Structures are given as structure tokens and as C-alpha cells.
PDB file of C-alpha atoms in Angstrom:
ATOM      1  CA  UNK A   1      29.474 -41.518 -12.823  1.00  0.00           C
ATOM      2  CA  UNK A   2      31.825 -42.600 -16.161  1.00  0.00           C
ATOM      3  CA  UNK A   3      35.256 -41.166 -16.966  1.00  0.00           C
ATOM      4  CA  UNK A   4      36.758 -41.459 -20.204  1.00  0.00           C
ATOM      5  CA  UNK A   5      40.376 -40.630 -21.617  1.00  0.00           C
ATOM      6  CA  UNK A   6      38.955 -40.713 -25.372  1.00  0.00           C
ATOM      7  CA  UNK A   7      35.121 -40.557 -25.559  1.00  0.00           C
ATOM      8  CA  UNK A   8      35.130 -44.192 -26.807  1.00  0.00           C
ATOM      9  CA  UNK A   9      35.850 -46.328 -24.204  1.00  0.00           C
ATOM     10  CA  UNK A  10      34.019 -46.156 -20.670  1.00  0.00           C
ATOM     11  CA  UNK A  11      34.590 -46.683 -17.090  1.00  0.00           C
ATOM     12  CA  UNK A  12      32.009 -46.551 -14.364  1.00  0.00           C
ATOM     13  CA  UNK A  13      34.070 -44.918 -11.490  1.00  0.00           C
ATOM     14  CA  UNK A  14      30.598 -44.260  -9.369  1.00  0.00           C
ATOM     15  CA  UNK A  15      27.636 -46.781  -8.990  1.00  0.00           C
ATOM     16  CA  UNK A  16      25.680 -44.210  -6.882  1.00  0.00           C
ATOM     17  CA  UNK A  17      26.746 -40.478  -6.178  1.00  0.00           C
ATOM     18  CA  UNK A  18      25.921 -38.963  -3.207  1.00  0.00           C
ATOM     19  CA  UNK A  19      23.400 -36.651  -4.685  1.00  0.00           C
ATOM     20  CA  UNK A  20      19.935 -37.564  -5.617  1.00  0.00           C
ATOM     21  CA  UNK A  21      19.633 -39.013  -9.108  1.00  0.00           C
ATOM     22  CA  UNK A  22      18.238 -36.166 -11.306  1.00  0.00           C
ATOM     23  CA  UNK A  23      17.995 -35.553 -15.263  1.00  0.00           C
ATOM     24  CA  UNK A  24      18.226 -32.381 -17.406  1.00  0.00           C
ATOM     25  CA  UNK A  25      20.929 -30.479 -15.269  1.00  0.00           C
ATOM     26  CA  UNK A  26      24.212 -28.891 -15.878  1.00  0.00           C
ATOM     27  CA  UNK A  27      27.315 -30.154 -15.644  1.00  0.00           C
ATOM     28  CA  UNK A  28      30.875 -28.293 -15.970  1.00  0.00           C
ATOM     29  CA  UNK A  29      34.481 -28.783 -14.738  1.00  0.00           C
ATOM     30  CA  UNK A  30      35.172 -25.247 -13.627  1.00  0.00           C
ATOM     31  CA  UNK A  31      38.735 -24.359 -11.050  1.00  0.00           C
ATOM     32  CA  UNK A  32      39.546 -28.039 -11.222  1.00  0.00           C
ATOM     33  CA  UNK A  33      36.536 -29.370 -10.000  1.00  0.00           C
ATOM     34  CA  UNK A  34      33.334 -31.328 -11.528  1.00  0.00           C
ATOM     35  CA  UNK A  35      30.319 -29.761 -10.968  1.00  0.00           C
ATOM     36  CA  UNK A  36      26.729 -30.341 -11.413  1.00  0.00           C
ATOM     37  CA  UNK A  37      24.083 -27.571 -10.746  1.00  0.00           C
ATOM     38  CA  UNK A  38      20.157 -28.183 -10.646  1.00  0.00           C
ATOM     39  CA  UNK A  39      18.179 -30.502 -12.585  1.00  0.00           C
ATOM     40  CA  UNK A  40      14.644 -32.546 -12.542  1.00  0.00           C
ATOM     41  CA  UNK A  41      15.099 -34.307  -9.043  1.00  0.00           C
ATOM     42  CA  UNK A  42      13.169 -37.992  -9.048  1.00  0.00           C
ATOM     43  CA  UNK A  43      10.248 -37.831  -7.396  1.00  0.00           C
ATOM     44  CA  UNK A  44      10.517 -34.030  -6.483  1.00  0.00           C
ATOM     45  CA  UNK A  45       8.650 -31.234  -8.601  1.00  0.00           C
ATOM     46  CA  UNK A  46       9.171 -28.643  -5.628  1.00  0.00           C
ATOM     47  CA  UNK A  47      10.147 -25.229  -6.705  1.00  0.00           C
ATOM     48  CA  UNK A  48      13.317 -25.109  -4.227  1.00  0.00           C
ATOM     49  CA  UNK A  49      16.452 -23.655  -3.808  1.00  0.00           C
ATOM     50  CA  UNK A  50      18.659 -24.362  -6.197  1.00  0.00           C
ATOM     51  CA  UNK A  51      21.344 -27.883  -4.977  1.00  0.00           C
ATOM     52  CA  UNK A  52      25.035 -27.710  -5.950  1.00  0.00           C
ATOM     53  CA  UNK A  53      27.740 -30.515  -6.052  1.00  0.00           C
ATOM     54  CA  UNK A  54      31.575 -30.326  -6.810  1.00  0.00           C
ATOM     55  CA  UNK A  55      33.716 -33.164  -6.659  1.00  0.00           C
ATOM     56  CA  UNK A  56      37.535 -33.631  -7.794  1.00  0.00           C
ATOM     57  CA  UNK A  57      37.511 -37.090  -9.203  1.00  0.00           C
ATOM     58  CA  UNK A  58      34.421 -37.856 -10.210  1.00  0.00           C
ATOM     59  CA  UNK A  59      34.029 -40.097  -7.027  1.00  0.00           C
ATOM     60  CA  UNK A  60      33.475 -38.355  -3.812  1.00  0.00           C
ATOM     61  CA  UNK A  61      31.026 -35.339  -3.993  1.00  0.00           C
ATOM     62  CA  UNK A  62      30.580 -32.386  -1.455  1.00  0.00           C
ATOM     63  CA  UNK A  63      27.643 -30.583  -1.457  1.00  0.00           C
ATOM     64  CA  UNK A  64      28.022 -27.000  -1.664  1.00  0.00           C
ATOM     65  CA  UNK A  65      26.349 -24.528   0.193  1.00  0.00           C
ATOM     66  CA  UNK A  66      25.139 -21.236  -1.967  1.00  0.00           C
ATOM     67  CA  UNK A  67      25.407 -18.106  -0.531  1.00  0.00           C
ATOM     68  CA  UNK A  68      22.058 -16.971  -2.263  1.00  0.00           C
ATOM     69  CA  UNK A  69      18.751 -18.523  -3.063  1.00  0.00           C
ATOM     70  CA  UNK A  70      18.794 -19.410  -6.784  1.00  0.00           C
ATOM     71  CA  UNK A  71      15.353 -20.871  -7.394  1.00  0.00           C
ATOM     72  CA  UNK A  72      15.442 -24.188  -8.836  1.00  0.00           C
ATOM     73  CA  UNK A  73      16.156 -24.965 -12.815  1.00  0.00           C
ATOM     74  CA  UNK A  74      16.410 -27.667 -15.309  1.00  0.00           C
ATOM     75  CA  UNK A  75      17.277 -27.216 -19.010  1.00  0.00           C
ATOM     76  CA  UNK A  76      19.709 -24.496 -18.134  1.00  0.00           C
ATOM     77  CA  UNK A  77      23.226 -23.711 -19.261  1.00  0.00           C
ATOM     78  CA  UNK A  78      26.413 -23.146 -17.221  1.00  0.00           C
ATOM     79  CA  UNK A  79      29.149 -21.316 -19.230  1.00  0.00           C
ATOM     80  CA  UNK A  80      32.929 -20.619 -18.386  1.00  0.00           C
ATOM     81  CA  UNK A  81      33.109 -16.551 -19.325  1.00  0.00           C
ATOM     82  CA  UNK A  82      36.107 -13.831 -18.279  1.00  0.00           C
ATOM     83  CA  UNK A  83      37.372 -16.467 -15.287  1.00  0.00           C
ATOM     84  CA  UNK A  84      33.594 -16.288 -13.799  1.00  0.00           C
ATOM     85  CA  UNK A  85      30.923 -19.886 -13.843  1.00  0.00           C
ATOM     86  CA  UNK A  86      28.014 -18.657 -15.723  1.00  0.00           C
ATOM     87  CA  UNK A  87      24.313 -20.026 -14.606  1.00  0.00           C
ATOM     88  CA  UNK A  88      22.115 -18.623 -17.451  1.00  0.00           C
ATOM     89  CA  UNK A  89      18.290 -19.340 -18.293  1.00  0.00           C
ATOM     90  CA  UNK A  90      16.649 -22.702 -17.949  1.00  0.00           C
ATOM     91  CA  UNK A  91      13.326 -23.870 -16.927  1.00  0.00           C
ATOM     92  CA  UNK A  92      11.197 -23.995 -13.459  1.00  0.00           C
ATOM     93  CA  UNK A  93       7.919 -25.408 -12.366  1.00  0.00           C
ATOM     94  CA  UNK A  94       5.985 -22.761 -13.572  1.00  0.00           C
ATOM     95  CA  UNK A  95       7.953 -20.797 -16.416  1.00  0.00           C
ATOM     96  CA  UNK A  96      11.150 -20.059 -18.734  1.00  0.00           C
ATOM     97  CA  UNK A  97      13.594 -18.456 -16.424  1.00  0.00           C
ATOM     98  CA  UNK A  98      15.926 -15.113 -17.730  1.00  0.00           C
ATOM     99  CA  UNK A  99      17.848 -14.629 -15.214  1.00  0.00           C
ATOM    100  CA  UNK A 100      21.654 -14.651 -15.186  1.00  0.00           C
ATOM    101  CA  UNK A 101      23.587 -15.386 -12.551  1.00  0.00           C
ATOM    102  CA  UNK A 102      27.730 -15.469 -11.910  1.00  0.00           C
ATOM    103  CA  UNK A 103      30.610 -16.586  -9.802  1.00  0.00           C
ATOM    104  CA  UNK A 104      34.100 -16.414  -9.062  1.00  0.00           C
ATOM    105  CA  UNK A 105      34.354 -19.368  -6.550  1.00  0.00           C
ATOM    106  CA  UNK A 106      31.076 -21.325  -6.898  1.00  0.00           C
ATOM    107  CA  UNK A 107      29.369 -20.702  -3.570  1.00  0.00           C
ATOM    108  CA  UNK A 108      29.326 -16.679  -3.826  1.00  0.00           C
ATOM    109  CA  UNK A 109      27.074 -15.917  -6.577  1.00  0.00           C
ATOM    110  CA  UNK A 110      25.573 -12.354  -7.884  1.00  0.00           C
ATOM    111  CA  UNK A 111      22.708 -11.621 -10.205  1.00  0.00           C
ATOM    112  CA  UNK A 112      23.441 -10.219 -12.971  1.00  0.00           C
ATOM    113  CA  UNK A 113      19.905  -9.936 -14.180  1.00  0.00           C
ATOM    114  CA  UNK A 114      16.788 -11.127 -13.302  1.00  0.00           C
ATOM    115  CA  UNK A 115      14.985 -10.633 -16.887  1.00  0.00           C
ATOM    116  CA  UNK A 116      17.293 -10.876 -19.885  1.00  0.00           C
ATOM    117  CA  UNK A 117      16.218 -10.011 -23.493  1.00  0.00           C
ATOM    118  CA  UNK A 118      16.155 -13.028 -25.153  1.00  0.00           C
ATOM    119  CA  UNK A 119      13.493 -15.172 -24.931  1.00  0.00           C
ATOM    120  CA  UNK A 120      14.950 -18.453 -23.260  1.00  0.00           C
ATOM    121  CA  UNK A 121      13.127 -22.188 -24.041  1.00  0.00           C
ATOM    122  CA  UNK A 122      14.398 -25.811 -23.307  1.00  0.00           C
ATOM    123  CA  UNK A 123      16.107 -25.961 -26.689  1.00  0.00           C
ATOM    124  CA  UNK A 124      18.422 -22.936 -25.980  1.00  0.00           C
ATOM    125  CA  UNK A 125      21.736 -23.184 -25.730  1.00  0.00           C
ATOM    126  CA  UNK A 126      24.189 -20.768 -24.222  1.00  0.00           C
ATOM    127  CA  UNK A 127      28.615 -20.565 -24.479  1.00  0.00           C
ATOM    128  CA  UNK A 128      31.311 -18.230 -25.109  1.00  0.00           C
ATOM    129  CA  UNK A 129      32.182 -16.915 -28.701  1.00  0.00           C
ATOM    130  CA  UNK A 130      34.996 -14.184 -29.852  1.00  0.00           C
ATOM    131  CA  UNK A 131      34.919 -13.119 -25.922  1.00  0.00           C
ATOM    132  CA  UNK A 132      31.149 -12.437 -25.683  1.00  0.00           C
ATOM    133  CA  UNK A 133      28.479 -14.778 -24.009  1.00  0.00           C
ATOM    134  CA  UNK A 134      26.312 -16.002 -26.610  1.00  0.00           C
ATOM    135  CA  UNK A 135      22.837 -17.488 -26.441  1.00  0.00           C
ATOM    136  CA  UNK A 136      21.090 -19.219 -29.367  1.00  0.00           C
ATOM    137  CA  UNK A 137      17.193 -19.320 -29.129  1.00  0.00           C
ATOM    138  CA  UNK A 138      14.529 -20.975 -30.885  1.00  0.00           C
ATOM    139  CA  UNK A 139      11.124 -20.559 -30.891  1.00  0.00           C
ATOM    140  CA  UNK A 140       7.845 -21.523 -33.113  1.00  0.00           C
ATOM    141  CA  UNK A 141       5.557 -19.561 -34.621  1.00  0.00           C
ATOM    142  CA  UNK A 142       2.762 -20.305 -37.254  1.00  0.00           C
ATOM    143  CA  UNK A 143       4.498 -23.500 -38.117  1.00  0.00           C
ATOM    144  CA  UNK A 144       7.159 -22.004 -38.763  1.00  0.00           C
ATOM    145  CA  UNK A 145      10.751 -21.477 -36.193  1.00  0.00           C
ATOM    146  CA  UNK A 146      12.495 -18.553 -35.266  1.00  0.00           C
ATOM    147  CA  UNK A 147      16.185 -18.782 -34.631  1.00  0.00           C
ATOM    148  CA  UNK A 148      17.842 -15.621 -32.674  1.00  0.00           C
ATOM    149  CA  UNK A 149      21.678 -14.990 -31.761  1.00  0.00           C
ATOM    150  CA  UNK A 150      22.065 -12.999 -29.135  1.00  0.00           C
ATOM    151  CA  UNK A 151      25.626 -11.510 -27.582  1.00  0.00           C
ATOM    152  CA  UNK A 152      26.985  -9.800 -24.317  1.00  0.00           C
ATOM    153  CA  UNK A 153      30.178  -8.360 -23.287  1.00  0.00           C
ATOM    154  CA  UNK A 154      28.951  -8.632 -19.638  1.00  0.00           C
ATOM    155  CA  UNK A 155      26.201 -10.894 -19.309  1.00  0.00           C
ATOM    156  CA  UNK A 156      23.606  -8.045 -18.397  1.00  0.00           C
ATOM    157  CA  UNK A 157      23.265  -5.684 -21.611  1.00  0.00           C
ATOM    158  CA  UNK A 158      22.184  -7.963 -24.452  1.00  0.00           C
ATOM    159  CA  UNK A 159      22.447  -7.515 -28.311  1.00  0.00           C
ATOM    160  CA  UNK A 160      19.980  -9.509 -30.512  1.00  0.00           C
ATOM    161  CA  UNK A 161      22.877 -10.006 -33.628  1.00  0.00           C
ATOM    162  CA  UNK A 162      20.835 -12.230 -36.294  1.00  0.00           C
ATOM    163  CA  UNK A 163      17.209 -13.452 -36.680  1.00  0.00           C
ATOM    164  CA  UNK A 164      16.243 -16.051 -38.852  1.00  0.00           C
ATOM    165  CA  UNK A 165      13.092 -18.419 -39.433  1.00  0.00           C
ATOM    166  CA  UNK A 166      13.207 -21.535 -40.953  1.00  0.00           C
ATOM    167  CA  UNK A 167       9.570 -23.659 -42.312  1.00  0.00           C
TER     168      UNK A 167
END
């Protein structure tokens, strides 16, 4: 684990954390904590619950025990929305994933939906914009990519706002 206090000069503060070394996760500070949510586990392709981590300094890490089953993800987004962590999309062992989950505290989480509208791939990204969650997706087709925007005051009704493609 690094820390910096400018992005330009680095200090390892963690040789090893306590969690298995993984790729492709999420990471967010969220109620004064660091935390770090899913991701491609070394040497484990298992489709399995979903493993959470907070820590306060970036040194020691607690694991945190979910109060629902999220099935596993990399490649997905976590997104600070209305005073809520946001856990949208992302990527499993078998398919793009659409569903949307929230919470207040980070161990009580709720589904918000289980199949949103937009069509979610590894190069989507996901944040908050003029109070709305906001998802950008791209996808190709006949050579050519599609780029969608899509919005939501609530993260389960969805508004597709612009479509472009770009060859």
C-alpha cells in the first residue's frame, strides 16, 4: 500500500496487506475509511461471495463481513451518491453484471436492481454528475464504437441521455 500528500512523491506504508493480492478491483475512501471491494483474486477464478476490506490508515485492514451475498466482481465501479457507497456493474466469471447495489454503513447493503438498462463492459465507467449517478458505456459494433450516457436520480430507473458512435 503507497500514500501520497501530492501524487508525485511516494511512500510504501504496507509491504503486504492482509488481504490476498488481487487486480482490477475498486477502491474508495468512503466515512473516513479506505476501502477496497472485489477484484481478480491470484490464483482464484471461483465465482464467490463478494470480500470487503476497510482500513483507516492505509496500514492495518479489517475484513468486513457483508450482510448479503454479492456475487463476486472485477472491473466494477464504486461511487459516493446522496451519502450512500455505490457498487455498480462490473464483470464475473461468466458475464457483464447490471446489478446495482447500495449502502449507508458498508456492511448493510440493498439491491437496488438486479438488471439495469445500460449495457455494462470492462471499459465502463460509473460517478456522480449534477446530483445524478452517471454511467458511460462503450461498446463495438461493425468496427465501429458506440458510446452511451446514461443518468439516475436513484440508481434504479435509468435514462439513456446521449448516444454516439465513433469509427
Amino acid at each position: 500500500v503507497w500514500r501520497s500528500k501530492d501524487g508525485l512523491h511516494w511512500i510504501c506504508v504496507q509491504r503486504k496487506a492482509m488481504f490476498p493480492q488481487r487486480q482490477k478491483h475498486a477502491t474508495i475512501e468512503f466515512q473516513g475509511k479506505l476501502w477496497v471491494l472485489g477484484g481478480e483474486i491470484a490464483g482464484n477464478e471461483s465465482d464467490r461471495g463478494l470480500d470487503c476490506y476497510n482500513s483507516t490508515d492505509g496500514i492495518h485492514w479489517s475484513k468486513v463481513k457483508l450482510n448479503r451475498d454479492i456475487p463476486h466482481r472485477f472491473n466494477h465501479r464504486l461511487v459516493l451518491f446522496k451519502g450512500k457507497l455505490w457498487l455498480i456493474g462490473g464483470v464475473s466469471v461468466c458475464d457483464y453484471r447490471k446489478d446495482i447495489w447500495y449502502t449507508s454503513d458498508g456492511r448493510n447493503w440493498h439491491e437496488a436492481t438486479n438488471e439495469a438498462d445500460f449495457n455494462w463492459n470492462s471499459t465502463s465507467e460509473a460517478f456522480t454528475f449534477n446530483e445524478k449517478l452517471t454511467v458511460l458505456t462503450t461498446s463495438g459494433r461493425d468496427g465501429a464504437e458506440a458510446c452511451e450516457t446514461w443518468v439516475s436520480p436513484d440508481g434504479v430507473s435509468w435514462t439513456r441521455i446521449s448516444q454516439a458512435t465513433l469509427s
